[in-house]
Amino acid sequence: MLSAFAALPALPMLLPTFALAQLSASPAGQTPATNPLPSWNDTAPKKAIFDFVERVTKQGSPDFVREAERIATFDNDGTLWAEQPLYSQLLFALDRVKVLAPQHPEWATEEPFALLLKGDVRAALAGGEPAIAKIVMATHAGMISMEFTEIVRDWIATAKHPVTGRLYTEMVYQPMLELVAYLRSNNFNNFIVSGGGIDFMRQWTDRVYGIVPEKVVGSSGKTKFEMQNGKWVLMRLPEISFIDDGPGKPVGIHEHIGLRPIAAFDNSDGDQAMLEWTTGDKSRSRFGLLVHHTDAVREWAYDRDSKVGKLDKALDAAPAEGWTVMSMKDDWNKIFPFGSK
Amino acid sequence: MLSAFAALPALPMLLPTFALAQLSASPAGQTPATNPLPSWNDTAPKKAIFDFVERVTKQGSPDFVREAERIATFDNDGTLWAEQPLYSQLLFALDRVKVLAPQHPEWATEEPFALLLKGDVRAALAGGEPAIAKIVMATHAGMISMEFTEIVRDWIATAKHPVTGRLYTEMVYQPMLELVAYLRSNNFNNFIVSGGGIDFMRQWTDRVYGIVPEKVVGSSGKTKFEMQNGKWVLMRLPEISFIDDGPGKPVGIHEHIGLRPIAAFDNSDGDQAMLEWTTGDKSRSRFGLLVHHTDAVREWAYDRDSKVGKLDKALDAAPAEGWTVMSMKDDWNKIFPFGSK
């Protein structure tokens, strides 16, 4: 796939992300008097969101939830930004392998690096999780935390999406930016809970979604506090600390937030446990939503058979669980801040 | 020690903690016009705090720090509340052993439980960390998260400090309550970073300090998301996940907050790494403070030879590191909201 990507023309689309700036002009604590979700069609999902928010925020309502407990959790890949044709963080890792290759002559014969460097991403990733873990460890560890921060910030500021040529931070869903802002304006406490790397996301989620580093929950590697050249540093070790995916998501939520969310926004089977945990307590108000990727023209259409963001069991479970399933094609009149793919 | 504690009269001092309610009457974002730290004497530490806060909050000051980066971290035991004669959480665990003993006939011959149940706490704890770990695992795991929450809430609402007979939530330092509120009013983002258990602290830190669960960093055990009797639960496993002490504190700060603090408030050698991480970047504004327990009459006097809250190496390091060392005896005119020990 890398070779296919490399063949794409580099499109001159370095527009800054402007969606957040537009949205945050509306002061926190106030609901815009007019439609706060303009990119959502007037279909059932939008009505369900409005209905839920009204019930839990209305003083005296039997479903009222006090502000301190209005925890909302958002998956990131495929829920807040695009995850096709590959998770952005994996594309970051592949870019890093190319940058680091001159320092690693052994990669010429060591898999999955050799295949990657020949441009055969598909074959390299066929090694599955062990291969991906090797790539991630080689690109995310062995440096201090501040160095990794700089590398991610440089990459996210310049790297282009392989299909659209846009910055990755432009590949965010305009309707979800509106939803995040709408919940915030109703004094919800928004968190990202993603299988992605916590230190990868934290470098840009505040700027792009208005979600600060402490409100990002993700997968992490171990770090070690140590002295290097007379300075205290956190060294990134090539060792997994926590995988914030599948049944790990409720664990990550518990560890980081300490309260059970009342709303969760997701898109794949990897998010099912997070939805179950959020909506499983039937004695209280709760809301679960699945983003169904149904728009092959404006975004991508995929679900049960996709290797990235597979949505199968969670889709089957949705009706009985009461989760709202929204269709990108039918329920969103705009996909990205700049329009469509 | 348990036997000595049991011999104490149960004092009728179930007063609610009122300090926070008084303090939070001052709206966030405004510094009280008059002295915001009335329980601090007009000595050097108070002046150092005022000087630091003024420098980092004054627009145009070369030391100005924007609000998003005004992270302040507080140790809990010995910094925000009393830790003598034993850490409160260990006293909680000892109480739990007594409650659970009828379900564990094997404890009659199994150490450290047998010694504990005979009332010889000193001998039981002589087993050191392995003994303490056994006690903590037996009392903090093997139940679901919500059950543990209820147990802690019940205990903290009724259990009495073995020396003063006060509720543990009354054994907080009035000057630190004022400091937490003062920093908050200057748009600092306050976190607890403690070796104590994250789920133990989160049940009362909001009510007592105004620090919500998501802003509490502590030691944790592993949890597992699973179905029990048709309900999704988080089961507490008898396995350590993270020790938030010593060099673990900067790691916990990084994982939970994602930013390097600019101020840290501590009292023991177990906090030294947190102070080093907070104040180690000499290129920016930063503040470190050590609470020195010097008042045997109103609180307890201990440092280099104490088994609880030992302060030795960090005290020696303070002058060169520029950490402010405050003396309870000399710098605080009030210790607890109710007065003195």
XYZ file of C-alpha atoms in Angstrom:
682
model
C 0.000 0.000 0.000
C 2.870 2.371 0.727
C 3.967 2.113 -2.884
C 0.431 2.906 -4.016
C 0.377 5.898 -1.698
C 3.722 7.118 -2.937
C 2.344 7.201 -6.465
C -0.359 9.679 -5.497
C 0.243 13.311 -6.398
C 0.999 15.477 -3.387
C -1.988 17.784 -3.340
C -1.432 21.377 -2.253
C -4.068 21.308 0.480
C -2.284 22.587 3.542
C -5.311 24.436 4.829
C -5.377 24.943 8.580
C -8.122 23.163 10.490
C -10.702 25.859 11.013
C -13.703 23.906 12.272
C -12.869 24.118 15.952
C -12.188 27.828 15.852
C -15.611 28.385 14.326
C -17.348 26.234 16.890
C -15.630 27.535 19.983
C -16.806 31.061 19.207
C -19.973 29.951 20.989
C -19.241 30.409 24.711
C -19.153 27.298 26.889
C -22.218 26.819 29.025
C -24.576 28.202 26.405
C -26.429 26.151 23.849
C -26.537 27.963 20.547
C -30.129 29.124 20.258
C -30.380 27.835 16.717
C -29.489 24.393 15.398
C -26.292 23.280 17.195
C -25.840 20.301 14.847
C -26.159 21.802 11.357
C -24.251 18.978 9.634
C -26.706 16.381 10.959
C -29.835 15.765 8.905
C -33.177 15.980 10.706
C -33.352 12.197 11.015
C -33.741 9.885 13.985
C -30.128 9.989 15.341
C -30.128 13.775 15.668
C -33.514 13.656 17.402
C -32.230 10.928 19.748
C -29.213 13.065 20.696
C -31.337 16.156 21.349
C -33.830 14.108 23.350
C -31.117 12.557 25.533
C -29.325 15.833 26.218
C -32.566 17.571 27.087
C -33.606 14.817 29.495
C -30.322 14.697 31.421
C -29.806 18.474 31.602
C -33.311 19.611 32.518
C -33.598 20.458 36.213
C -36.401 18.454 37.782
C -36.434 15.841 35.010
C -36.451 12.277 36.422
C -33.482 11.620 34.111
C -31.498 14.661 35.286
C -27.748 14.023 35.718
C -25.631 16.505 37.641
C -22.789 18.088 35.707
C -20.011 16.222 37.543
C -21.410 12.936 36.227
C -22.051 13.987 32.626
C -19.126 11.960 31.308
C -19.109 11.383 27.536
C -16.521 9.135 25.889
C -15.579 9.191 22.212
C -13.648 6.619 20.282
C -11.224 8.356 17.899
C -10.368 6.300 14.755
C -13.499 6.017 12.613
C -15.599 7.989 15.110
C -13.950 11.408 15.266
C -11.632 11.117 12.262
C -11.217 8.824 9.264
C -9.486 5.476 9.707
C -9.334 4.351 6.083
C -7.353 3.088 4.258
C -5.249 2.490 7.430
C -5.165 3.923 10.954
C -3.258 7.202 10.807
C -0.958 6.157 13.607
C 0.114 3.110 11.614
C 0.831 5.366 8.635
C 2.884 7.523 11.036
C 4.802 4.416 12.102
C 5.437 3.416 8.472
C 6.748 6.897 7.724
C 9.036 6.632 10.734
C 10.427 3.294 9.547
C 11.505 4.995 6.323
C 13.107 7.869 8.250
C 14.904 5.558 10.678
C 16.030 2.938 8.127
C 19.506 4.435 7.543
C 20.251 3.918 11.263
C 19.101 0.303 11.053
C 21.021 -1.548 8.322
C 19.799 -4.800 9.912
C 16.278 -3.989 8.715
C 17.365 -4.865 5.181
C 16.919 -8.508 6.122
C 14.690 -8.303 9.217
C 10.914 -8.619 8.859
C 8.550 -6.886 8.845
C 10.983 -4.033 8.114
C 12.510 -5.500 4.952
C 9.111 -5.921 3.288
C 8.075 -2.427 4.364
C 11.207 -0.866 2.951
C 10.589 -2.664 -0.338
C 7.171 -0.979 -0.346
C 5.138 -4.126 0.239
C 3.071 -2.943 3.183
C 0.378 -5.544 2.638
C 2.850 -8.429 2.992
C 4.573 -6.760 5.974
C 1.288 -6.344 7.843
C 0.225 -9.901 6.987
C 2.332 -10.825 10.007
C -0.567 -9.514 12.096
C -0.253 -8.159 15.604
C 3.332 -9.376 16.235
C 4.486 -7.571 13.081
C 2.582 -4.416 13.976
C 3.951 -4.549 17.542
C 7.506 -4.712 16.162
C 6.844 -1.710 13.937
C 5.268 0.276 16.773
C 8.049 -0.553 19.242
C 10.739 0.397 16.732
C 9.090 3.758 16.051
C 7.473 4.745 19.356
C 10.127 3.709 21.901
C 13.834 4.200 22.503
C 13.565 7.970 22.927
C 12.544 10.363 25.668
C 8.962 11.589 25.926
C 9.726 15.110 24.750
C 11.494 13.833 21.638
C 8.474 11.694 20.713
C 6.212 14.707 21.256
C 8.260 16.733 18.768
C 8.268 13.932 16.188
C 4.478 13.559 16.342
C 3.912 17.314 16.183
C 6.149 17.651 13.137
C 4.467 14.726 11.400
C 0.881 15.767 12.095
C 1.656 19.298 10.878
C 2.880 18.120 7.483
C 1.948 14.509 6.614
C -0.793 14.036 4.021
C -3.602 11.545 3.891
C -2.746 9.004 1.144
C -6.097 9.299 -0.636
C -7.192 12.907 -0.191
C -3.841 14.611 0.206
C -5.279 16.494 3.180
C -3.613 16.920 6.547
C -4.777 14.176 8.902
C -6.214 16.801 11.237
C -8.500 17.846 8.374
C -9.846 14.296 8.060
C -12.106 14.849 11.058
C -15.875 14.588 10.894
C -17.605 17.966 10.959
C -20.798 16.508 12.528
C -18.740 15.049 15.378
C -16.946 18.366 15.959
C -20.407 19.884 16.318
C -21.500 17.091 18.655
C -18.429 17.474 20.894
C -19.070 21.227 21.095
C -22.794 20.745 21.696
C -22.183 18.376 24.607
C -19.538 20.713 26.032
C -21.989 23.607 25.849
C -24.332 21.446 27.953
C -21.589 20.952 30.535
C -20.708 17.419 29.533
C -17.150 16.333 30.285
C -15.800 14.906 26.993
C -13.071 12.261 26.868
C -11.399 10.384 24.038
C -11.124 6.647 24.744
C -9.200 5.111 21.879
C -7.099 2.086 21.032
C -4.645 4.604 19.551
C -1.518 5.684 21.385
C -2.185 8.135 24.191
C 0.955 10.165 23.487
C 0.269 10.211 19.754
C -3.220 11.687 20.179
C -2.405 14.147 22.940
C -0.228 16.229 20.633
C -3.185 17.534 18.619
C -6.562 16.648 20.231
C -6.808 19.966 22.090
C -6.251 21.994 18.917
C -8.527 19.830 16.758
C -11.344 18.740 19.127
C -10.861 20.977 22.148
C -10.059 17.888 24.246
C -7.023 18.521 26.481
C -4.294 15.907 27.148
C -5.627 14.831 30.565
C -8.937 13.875 28.907
C -7.343 11.504 26.411
C -7.306 7.797 27.280
C -5.366 5.477 24.983
C -2.903 2.654 24.652
C 0.494 3.259 26.174
C 3.999 1.946 26.469
C 6.017 1.840 29.649
C 8.167 4.814 30.559
C 11.037 5.079 33.001
C 12.042 8.122 35.025
C 15.804 8.483 34.788
C 18.704 10.900 34.593
C 20.259 11.457 31.147
C 23.126 13.913 30.677
C 22.271 15.672 33.922
C 18.565 16.010 33.140
C 15.557 14.088 34.400
C 13.686 12.462 31.541
C 10.970 9.919 30.890
C 12.492 7.251 28.668
C 10.063 5.395 26.399
C 10.684 1.654 26.812
C 9.899 -0.930 24.089
C 7.269 -2.552 26.293
C 3.470 -2.341 26.219
C 1.888 -0.893 29.359
C -1.804 -0.919 28.443
C -3.961 -1.748 25.413
C -7.023 0.485 25.451
C -9.140 -1.606 23.112
C -12.002 -4.082 23.434
C -12.499 -5.060 27.106
C -9.570 -2.748 27.888
C -11.737 0.320 27.248
C -13.886 0.017 30.407
C -10.654 -0.653 32.326
C -9.031 2.471 30.855
C -12.158 4.512 31.603
C -12.135 3.321 35.209
C -8.426 4.020 35.663
C -8.417 7.463 34.040
C -11.855 8.887 34.741
C -13.050 6.957 37.784
C -16.719 7.412 36.853
C -18.976 5.451 34.524
C -19.836 7.452 31.385
C -23.450 8.263 30.562
C -22.795 8.601 26.828
C -20.457 6.793 24.420
C -19.821 7.414 20.708
C -18.193 4.621 18.759
C -17.940 2.820 15.456
C -16.465 -0.672 15.693
C -16.454 -4.025 17.461
C -13.399 -2.832 19.403
C -15.734 -0.321 21.053
C -18.450 -2.779 22.054
C -17.256 -3.196 25.648
C -17.159 0.596 26.076
C -20.761 0.812 24.891
C -21.809 -2.085 27.128
C -20.180 -0.467 30.163
C -21.697 2.934 29.412
C -25.229 1.755 28.741
C -25.302 -1.392 30.902
C -26.716 0.252 34.002
C -30.395 0.335 33.116
C -31.305 2.242 36.285
C -30.051 5.565 34.930
C -29.956 7.769 31.853
C -27.501 6.648 29.219
C -26.811 6.941 25.492
C -24.821 4.846 23.042
C -24.241 5.660 19.393
C -22.539 3.726 16.597
C -21.232 5.566 13.544
C -21.953 3.300 10.552
C -19.673 3.987 7.591
C -22.130 3.754 4.687
C -20.952 6.439 2.298
C -18.538 5.107 -0.323
C -18.639 8.352 -2.290
C -18.085 11.020 0.356
C -16.101 8.816 2.824
C -15.712 5.011 2.815
C -18.315 2.241 3.085
C -17.292 -0.674 5.294
C -18.481 -2.757 8.209
C -18.588 -6.538 8.699
C -15.652 -7.574 6.524
C -13.341 -4.630 7.004
C -9.819 -5.185 8.312
C -9.834 -1.650 9.664
C -12.687 -0.670 11.975
C -14.669 -3.887 11.609
C -18.289 -3.422 12.689
C -20.079 -6.739 12.979
C -21.014 -8.031 16.442
C -21.648 -4.551 17.813
C -24.003 -3.865 14.889
C -25.959 -7.025 15.660
C -26.089 -6.142 19.365
C -27.282 -2.571 18.820
C -31.080 -3.066 18.648
C -31.337 -5.106 21.842
C -28.913 -2.784 23.640
C -30.783 0.335 22.538
C -27.771 1.850 20.802
C -28.484 4.432 18.118
C -26.929 3.415 14.792
C -26.363 6.399 12.528
C -25.606 6.132 8.838
C -23.062 8.519 7.391
C -24.823 8.501 4.039
C -28.290 9.225 5.373
C -27.730 11.190 8.575
C -24.860 13.544 7.803
C -25.152 16.303 5.193
C -21.456 17.108 5.524
C -18.589 14.735 6.282
C -15.326 16.667 6.593
C -14.928 20.394 7.314
C -13.700 20.749 3.711
C -16.529 18.596 2.299
C -16.094 15.083 0.965
C -13.410 12.634 -0.010
C -1.005 -1.054 67.488
C -4.562 -2.194 66.737
C -4.970 -3.202 70.368
C -3.731 0.199 71.504
C -6.172 1.850 69.097
C -9.045 -0.304 70.319
C -8.408 0.885 73.868
C -9.042 4.506 72.882
C -12.456 5.898 73.761
C -14.684 6.468 70.738
C -15.005 10.224 70.723
C -18.325 11.693 69.616
C -16.834 13.916 66.936
C -18.816 13.153 63.826
C -18.732 16.735 62.653
C -19.064 17.166 58.893
C -16.073 18.540 57.072
C -16.944 22.170 56.590
C -13.675 23.672 55.423
C -14.265 23.178 51.697
C -17.754 24.630 51.743
C -16.384 27.775 53.327
C -13.596 28.100 50.828
C -15.554 27.421 47.686
C -17.897 30.296 48.465
C -15.235 32.374 46.707
C -16.015 32.084 42.986
C -13.431 30.361 40.783
C -11.353 32.725 38.698
C -11.234 35.397 41.374
C -8.526 35.764 43.958
C -10.031 36.788 47.266
C -9.065 40.421 47.634
C -7.868 39.880 51.183
C -5.452 37.232 52.455
C -6.268 33.970 50.641
C -3.972 31.948 52.951
C -5.046 33.007 56.458
C -3.696 29.856 58.145
C -0.201 30.513 56.807
C 2.019 32.801 58.859
C 3.651 35.722 57.083
C 6.924 33.830 56.765
C 9.058 32.920 53.773
C 7.001 29.961 52.394
C 3.817 32.019 52.107
C 5.755 34.814 50.401
C 7.338 32.284 48.023
C 3.908 30.917 47.068
C 2.445 34.371 46.439
C 5.518 35.387 44.461
C 5.352 32.299 42.240
C 1.615 32.561 41.564
C 1.925 36.247 40.730
C 4.789 35.646 38.311
C 3.087 32.847 36.355
C -0.358 34.452 36.201
C 0.602 38.030 35.322
C 0.019 38.752 31.644
C 3.221 40.056 30.084
C 5.439 38.630 32.827
C 8.442 36.755 31.388
C 7.390 33.844 33.643
C 3.748 33.856 32.501
C 2.250 30.375 32.034
C -0.997 29.962 30.130
C -3.863 28.404 32.065
C -3.804 25.075 30.198
C -0.266 24.473 31.482
C -0.779 25.543 35.109
C -0.658 21.970 36.396
C -0.175 21.611 40.170
C 0.317 18.190 41.784
C -0.227 17.394 45.449
C 0.877 14.347 47.346
C -1.879 13.232 49.736
C -0.600 11.369 52.848
C 1.351 13.830 55.000
C 0.824 16.682 52.533
C -2.953 17.163 52.408
C -3.951 15.029 55.382
C -2.243 13.393 58.374
C -0.360 10.129 57.886
C 0.518 9.348 61.503
C 0.500 6.969 63.308
C -0.143 4.914 60.127
C -1.406 5.661 56.602
C -5.203 5.843 56.775
C -5.573 3.375 53.946
C -3.601 0.789 55.901
C -5.881 1.384 58.897
C -8.804 0.859 56.500
C -7.232 -2.433 55.387
C -6.728 -3.552 59.008
C -10.356 -2.767 59.784
C -11.389 -4.782 56.737
C -9.325 -7.778 57.886
C -11.316 -7.810 61.118
C -14.615 -7.585 59.226
C -13.649 -10.317 56.754
C -12.061 -12.703 59.272
C -15.197 -14.836 59.852
C -15.203 -15.683 56.124
C -11.521 -16.674 56.292
C -10.981 -19.338 58.987
C -7.611 -20.051 57.369
C -6.361 -16.647 58.593
C -6.190 -18.097 62.122
C -2.903 -19.688 61.136
C -1.891 -17.657 58.076
C 0.425 -14.673 58.473
C 0.259 -11.728 58.525
C -3.449 -12.242 59.262
C -3.029 -14.366 62.392
C -0.836 -11.744 64.067
C -3.218 -8.965 63.039
C -6.225 -10.758 64.459
C -4.347 -11.270 67.713
C -3.924 -7.488 67.774
C -0.178 -7.470 67.173
C -0.067 -5.062 64.244
C 3.584 -4.226 64.788
C 4.661 -7.848 64.385
C 2.317 -8.350 61.413
C 3.748 -5.346 59.583
C 7.309 -6.387 60.423
C 6.937 -8.622 57.371
C 7.403 -5.440 55.323
C 6.073 -4.942 51.809
C 5.158 -8.599 51.155
C 3.030 -8.639 54.311
C 1.402 -5.308 53.458
C 0.760 -6.495 49.890
C -1.018 -9.590 51.239
C -3.191 -7.435 53.483
C -4.018 -5.001 50.687
C -4.839 -7.770 48.192
C -7.080 -9.550 50.679
C -9.017 -6.358 51.406
C -8.967 -4.411 48.116
C -9.557 -7.191 45.546
C -11.994 -10.030 44.929
C -15.017 -7.766 44.559
C -16.477 -5.563 41.853
C -15.572 -1.892 41.608
C -18.951 -0.637 42.821
C -18.822 -2.837 45.906
C -15.389 -1.476 46.814
C -16.694 2.058 46.322
C -19.496 1.429 48.825
C -17.131 -0.131 51.367
C -14.764 2.853 51.221
C -17.612 5.367 51.434
C -19.094 3.637 54.461
C -15.721 3.431 56.179
C -14.659 7.015 55.516
C -18.035 8.271 56.772
C -17.692 6.564 60.142
C -14.150 5.377 60.980
C -12.274 7.406 63.581
C -8.641 8.416 63.722
C -6.977 6.288 66.437
C -5.373 9.244 68.204
C -7.813 12.130 67.806
C -11.084 10.254 67.414
C -11.882 12.524 64.477
C -13.146 11.370 61.108
C -10.235 10.880 58.720
C -11.665 13.547 56.428
C -11.311 15.999 59.310
C -7.604 15.174 59.596
C -6.822 17.421 56.622
C -4.552 20.451 56.803
C -6.466 23.706 56.776
C -3.509 25.631 55.230
C -3.426 23.135 52.336
C -7.188 23.435 51.767
C -6.575 27.169 51.450
C -3.656 26.596 49.089
C -5.654 24.245 46.847
C -8.464 26.816 46.674
C -6.036 29.698 46.089
C -4.387 27.932 43.157
C -7.798 27.000 41.731
C -8.902 30.615 41.944
C -5.824 31.439 39.867
C -6.883 28.886 37.249
C -4.400 26.233 38.224
C -5.404 22.652 37.443
C -4.921 20.728 40.719
C -4.189 16.995 40.806
C -3.508 14.552 43.603
C -0.516 12.302 42.866
C -0.261 9.816 45.702
C 1.136 6.401 46.495
C -2.283 5.694 47.983
C -4.898 3.685 46.142
C -6.615 5.582 43.356
C -10.025 4.020 44.080
C -9.679 4.593 47.817
C -9.018 8.322 47.405
C -11.540 9.006 44.664
C -14.482 8.303 46.990
C -13.958 11.472 49.024
C -11.389 13.842 47.425
C -14.065 15.853 45.611
C -16.051 16.474 48.789
C -12.985 17.178 50.931
C -10.547 18.966 48.591
C -12.696 19.818 45.584
C -10.547 17.490 43.457
C -12.735 15.308 41.215
C -12.015 11.599 40.511
C -10.420 12.185 37.091
C -7.800 14.425 38.757
C -6.663 11.771 41.221
C -3.559 9.740 40.321
C -2.655 6.831 42.573
C -1.617 3.221 42.854
C -3.988 0.723 41.321
C -4.775 -2.940 41.013
C -5.789 -4.659 37.805
C -9.469 -4.841 36.930
C -11.260 -7.101 34.473
C -14.385 -6.269 32.487
C -16.727 -9.231 32.696
C -20.343 -10.362 32.911
C -21.625 -11.414 36.352
C -25.236 -12.479 36.846
C -26.270 -10.786 33.618
C -24.542 -7.490 34.422
C -21.299 -6.003 33.150
C -18.903 -5.344 35.991
C -15.286 -4.431 36.632
C -13.857 -7.171 38.827
C -10.947 -6.154 41.056
C -8.157 -8.700 40.614
C -5.540 -9.465 43.314
C -2.774 -8.121 41.101
C -0.895 -4.820 41.205
C -1.266 -2.668 38.100
C 0.758 0.407 39.028
C 2.644 1.738 42.061
C 2.430 5.517 42.067
C 5.330 6.150 44.396
C 8.975 7.205 44.084
C 10.052 7.130 40.412
C 6.511 5.931 39.621
C 5.121 9.396 40.309
C 6.511 11.080 37.168
C 5.321 8.025 35.204
C 1.816 8.339 36.687
C 1.800 12.079 35.993
C 2.765 11.456 32.377
C 0.154 8.721 31.895
C -2.729 10.562 33.557
C -2.062 14.224 32.890
C 0.198 14.227 29.840
C 1.810 17.525 30.804
C 4.706 18.327 33.109
C 3.503 20.111 36.281
C 4.781 23.583 37.129
C 4.158 23.174 40.872
C 4.424 20.217 43.242
C 3.580 19.982 46.958
C 5.050 17.075 48.883
C 6.446 15.851 52.163
C 8.559 12.718 51.876
C 11.360 10.908 50.086
C 8.697 9.026 48.124
C 7.842 12.355 46.511
C 11.371 13.310 45.516
C 11.040 12.116 41.910
C 7.824 14.095 41.501
C 9.600 17.225 42.727
C 12.589 16.559 40.465
C 10.332 16.090 37.425
C 8.293 19.209 38.235
C 11.219 21.529 38.909
C 13.872 19.909 36.726
C 13.248 22.021 33.636
C 15.204 25.147 34.539
C 14.089 26.988 31.406
C 10.618 27.711 32.773
C 8.714 28.794 35.880
C 8.323 26.085 38.486
C 7.741 25.643 42.198
C 8.433 22.811 44.630
C 7.453 22.732 48.279
C 8.151 20.234 51.044
C 5.911 20.094 54.114
C 8.217 19.444 57.088
C 6.414 17.865 60.049
C 7.960 19.788 62.944
C 5.084 20.230 65.372
C 4.898 17.427 67.953
C 2.250 19.268 69.948
C -0.302 20.267 67.310
C 0.465 17.439 64.829
C 3.442 15.046 64.806
C 7.157 15.731 64.526
C 9.048 13.320 62.282
C 11.447 13.226 59.356
C 14.676 11.273 58.828
C 13.974 8.226 60.999
C 10.230 7.879 60.516
C 8.785 4.638 59.174
C 5.809 6.564 57.850
C 6.516 9.541 55.594
C 10.297 9.437 55.912
C 11.874 12.735 54.867
C 15.630 12.452 54.547
C 17.213 12.557 51.083
C 14.621 14.994 49.755
C 15.326 17.319 52.700
C 19.042 17.246 51.900
C 18.359 17.872 48.218
C 16.002 20.809 48.795
C 18.497 23.727 48.997
C 20.317 22.868 45.774
C 17.048 22.109 43.975
C 15.459 25.367 45.113
C 12.559 23.639 46.859
C 10.793 25.621 49.576
C 10.812 23.728 52.880
C 7.987 24.848 55.150
C 7.835 24.033 58.837
C 4.438 23.171 60.304
C 5.431 24.605 63.652
C 6.712 27.919 62.345
C 4.753 28.560 59.171
C 1.187 27.408 59.935
C -0.954 29.118 62.577
C -3.630 26.452 62.236
C -3.204 22.755 61.446
C -6.596 21.062 61.110
C -9.948 22.748 60.433
C -10.897 21.881 64.030
C -7.564 23.085 65.455
C -4.816 20.813 66.745
C -4.202 17.204 67.645
